[in-house]
PDB file of C-alpha atoms in Angstrom:
ATOM      1  CA  UNK A   1      30.934  41.127  40.206  1.00 48.00           C
ATOM      2  CA  UNK A   2      31.814  39.735  36.814  1.00 51.00           C
ATOM      3  CA  UNK A   3      35.042  37.795  36.493  1.00 49.00           C
ATOM      4  CA  UNK A   4      37.935  39.833  35.179  1.00 52.00           C
ATOM      5  CA  UNK A   5      41.008  38.493  36.956  1.00 53.00           C
ATOM      6  CA  UNK A   6      43.704  36.386  35.338  1.00 54.00           C
ATOM      7  CA  UNK A   7      41.396  34.055  33.472  1.00 56.00           C
ATOM      8  CA  UNK A   8      41.560  33.299  29.768  1.00 69.00           C
ATOM      9  CA  UNK A   9      38.884  34.972  27.654  1.00 74.00           C
ATOM     10  CA  UNK A  10      36.896  31.835  26.858  1.00 75.00           C
ATOM     11  CA  UNK A  11      36.582  30.805  30.505  1.00 74.00           C
ATOM     12  CA  UNK A  12      35.767  34.387  31.492  1.00 74.00           C
ATOM     13  CA  UNK A  13      33.015  34.459  28.841  1.00 76.00           C
ATOM     14  CA  UNK A  14      31.353  31.276  30.155  1.00 75.00           C
ATOM     15  CA  UNK A  15      31.607  32.285  33.815  1.00 75.00           C
ATOM     16  CA  UNK A  16      30.086  35.698  33.080  1.00 76.00           C
ATOM     17  CA  UNK A  17      27.340  34.086  30.986  1.00 77.00           C
ATOM     18  CA  UNK A  18      26.524  31.732  33.869  1.00 77.00           C
ATOM     19  CA  UNK A  19      26.271  34.671  36.292  1.00 77.00           C
ATOM     20  CA  UNK A  20      24.077  36.698  33.926  1.00 77.00           C
ATOM     21  CA  UNK A  21      21.777  33.711  33.304  1.00 76.00           C
ATOM     22  CA  UNK A  22      21.349  33.196  37.060  1.00 74.00           C
ATOM     23  CA  UNK A  23      20.530  36.863  37.643  1.00 75.00           C
ATOM     24  CA  UNK A  24      17.943  36.778  34.842  1.00 74.00           C
ATOM     25  CA  UNK A  25      16.398  33.672  36.424  1.00 71.00           C
ATOM     26  CA  UNK A  26      16.201  35.355  39.838  1.00 74.00           C
ATOM     27  CA  UNK A  27      14.486  38.380  38.295  1.00 80.00           C
ATOM     28  CA  UNK A  28      11.738  36.044  37.099  1.00 86.00           C
ATOM     29  CA  UNK A  29      11.312  34.259  40.433  1.00 88.00           C
ATOM     30  CA  UNK A  30       8.678  34.696  43.125  1.00 92.00           C
ATOM     31  CA  UNK A  31      10.105  32.996  46.214  1.00 92.00           C
ATOM     32  CA  UNK A  32       8.566  32.196  49.594  1.00 93.00           C
ATOM     33  CA  UNK A  33       9.745  30.325  52.679  1.00 92.00           C
ATOM     34  CA  UNK A  34       7.054  28.891  54.913  1.00 93.00           C
ATOM     35  CA  UNK A  35       7.933  27.870  58.472  1.00 90.00           C
ATOM     36  CA  UNK A  36       5.500  25.000  58.870  1.00 93.00           C
ATOM     37  CA  UNK A  37       6.733  23.744  62.247  1.00 90.00           C
ATOM     38  CA  UNK A  38       9.373  24.295  64.876  1.00 85.00           C
ATOM     39  CA  UNK A  39       9.432  20.613  65.865  1.00 86.00           C
ATOM     40  CA  UNK A  40      12.887  19.083  65.640  1.00 85.00           C
ATOM     41  CA  UNK A  41      14.683  16.033  66.983  1.00 85.00           C
ATOM     42  CA  UNK A  42      18.070  17.755  66.954  1.00 84.00           C
ATOM     43  CA  UNK A  43      19.442  20.370  69.319  1.00 78.00           C
ATOM     44  CA  UNK A  44      21.814  22.191  66.974  1.00 82.00           C
ATOM     45  CA  UNK A  45      23.726  24.955  68.774  1.00 82.00           C
ATOM     46  CA  UNK A  46      23.296  27.405  65.904  1.00 83.00           C
ATOM     47  CA  UNK A  47      19.516  26.972  65.588  1.00 79.00           C
ATOM     48  CA  UNK A  48      17.239  29.640  67.015  1.00 75.00           C
ATOM     49  CA  UNK A  49      14.261  27.245  67.145  1.00 70.00           C
ATOM     50  CA  UNK A  50      15.704  25.355  70.090  1.00 69.00           C
ATOM     51  CA  UNK A  51      15.075  28.476  72.192  1.00 73.00           C
ATOM     52  CA  UNK A  52      11.330  28.324  71.470  1.00 72.00           C
ATOM     53  CA  UNK A  53       9.732  26.118  74.140  1.00 70.00           C
ATOM     54  CA  UNK A  54       6.238  25.844  72.641  1.00 68.00           C
ATOM     55  CA  UNK A  55       5.647  23.546  69.710  1.00 69.00           C
ATOM     56  CA  UNK A  56       3.641  25.273  67.036  1.00 80.00           C
ATOM     57  CA  UNK A  57       2.566  24.067  63.624  1.00 90.00           C
ATOM     58  CA  UNK A  58       0.996  26.086  60.866  1.00 92.00           C
ATOM     59  CA  UNK A  59      -2.630  25.201  60.264  1.00 94.00           C
ATOM     60  CA  UNK A  60      -2.912  23.041  57.118  1.00 96.00           C
ATOM     61  CA  UNK A  61      -5.895  24.966  55.738  1.00 96.00           C
ATOM     62  CA  UNK A  62      -4.139  28.293  56.279  1.00 95.00           C
ATOM     63  CA  UNK A  63      -1.026  26.995  54.538  1.00 95.00           C
ATOM     64  CA  UNK A  64      -3.020  25.677  51.560  1.00 96.00           C
ATOM     65  CA  UNK A  65      -4.906  28.974  51.275  1.00 96.00           C
ATOM     66  CA  UNK A  66      -1.629  30.876  51.333  1.00 95.00           C
ATOM     67  CA  UNK A  67      -0.182  28.599  48.645  1.00 96.00           C
ATOM     68  CA  UNK A  68      -3.246  29.177  46.481  1.00 96.00           C
ATOM     69  CA  UNK A  69      -2.744  32.950  46.801  1.00 96.00           C
ATOM     70  CA  UNK A  70       0.954  32.543  45.940  1.00 94.00           C
ATOM     71  CA  UNK A  71       0.060  30.578  42.828  1.00 94.00           C
ATOM     72  CA  UNK A  72      -2.466  33.235  41.749  1.00 96.00           C
ATOM     73  CA  UNK A  73       0.095  35.988  42.342  1.00 94.00           C
ATOM     74  CA  UNK A  74       2.810  34.211  40.377  1.00 93.00           C
ATOM     75  CA  UNK A  75       0.395  33.739  37.476  1.00 94.00           C
ATOM     76  CA  UNK A  76      -0.630  37.399  37.573  1.00 95.00           C
ATOM     77  CA  UNK A  77       2.995  38.591  37.745  1.00 93.00           C
ATOM     78  CA  UNK A  78       4.137  36.005  35.176  1.00 93.00           C
ATOM     79  CA  UNK A  79       6.851  34.745  37.519  1.00 91.00           C
ATOM     80  CA  UNK A  80       8.074  31.298  38.451  1.00 90.00           C
ATOM     81  CA  UNK A  81       6.832  30.294  41.903  1.00 92.00           C
ATOM     82  CA  UNK A  82       9.256  28.613  44.291  1.00 92.00           C
ATOM     83  CA  UNK A  83       8.245  27.714  47.836  1.00 94.00           C
ATOM     84  CA  UNK A  84      10.502  26.156  50.458  1.00 93.00           C
ATOM     85  CA  UNK A  85       8.987  24.515  53.504  1.00 93.00           C
ATOM     86  CA  UNK A  86      11.268  25.026  56.451  1.00 89.00           C
ATOM     87  CA  UNK A  87      10.985  25.109  60.189  1.00 80.00           C
ATOM     88  CA  UNK A  88      12.585  22.971  62.702  1.00 82.00           C
ATOM     89  CA  UNK A  89      12.386  19.738  60.710  1.00 88.00           C
ATOM     90  CA  UNK A  90       9.609  20.005  58.090  1.00 91.00           C
ATOM     91  CA  UNK A  91       9.353  16.208  57.933  1.00 93.00           C
ATOM     92  CA  UNK A  92       8.039  16.245  61.504  1.00 92.00           C
ATOM     93  CA  UNK A  93       5.079  18.386  60.456  1.00 94.00           C
ATOM     94  CA  UNK A  94       2.048  16.155  61.111  1.00 94.00           C
ATOM     95  CA  UNK A  95       0.377  17.010  57.790  1.00 95.00           C
ATOM     96  CA  UNK A  96       3.448  16.913  55.540  1.00 95.00           C
ATOM     97  CA  UNK A  97       1.911  14.235  53.299  1.00 96.00           C
ATOM     98  CA  UNK A  98      -1.299  16.197  52.779  1.00 96.00           C
ATOM     99  CA  UNK A  99       0.712  19.367  52.116  1.00 95.00           C
ATOM    100  CA  UNK A 100       2.913  17.599  49.566  1.00 94.00           C
ATOM    101  CA  UNK A 101      -0.177  16.171  47.877  1.00 95.00           C
ATOM    102  CA  UNK A 102      -1.730  19.664  47.734  1.00 94.00           C
ATOM    103  CA  UNK A 103       1.443  21.079  46.146  1.00 91.00           C
ATOM    104  CA  UNK A 104       1.544  18.366  43.484  1.00 89.00           C
ATOM    105  CA  UNK A 105      -2.056  18.989  42.395  1.00 82.00           C
TER     106      UNK A 105
END
């Protein structure tokens, strides 16, 4: 995994340091992806959401409660919390502004 090919020692040192720093960061990360909607204006051929005929959005209160639990867990585990909101197109989620406001506070 670490670089050992035909690279001078100084460059090899910095590349290996970068890799080690990233692995240490990931060890200290608590990561979640939340599918908040499957609404989307595009019909990308590779996307599995276009096969789902029913539009469904996560309930805002349920999402906020889940985020609160994630925050408590990250504090208890002493890990950095990272949450990605995904779906179809998260910007089409009807409560995206309220959810963003909740995350900021």
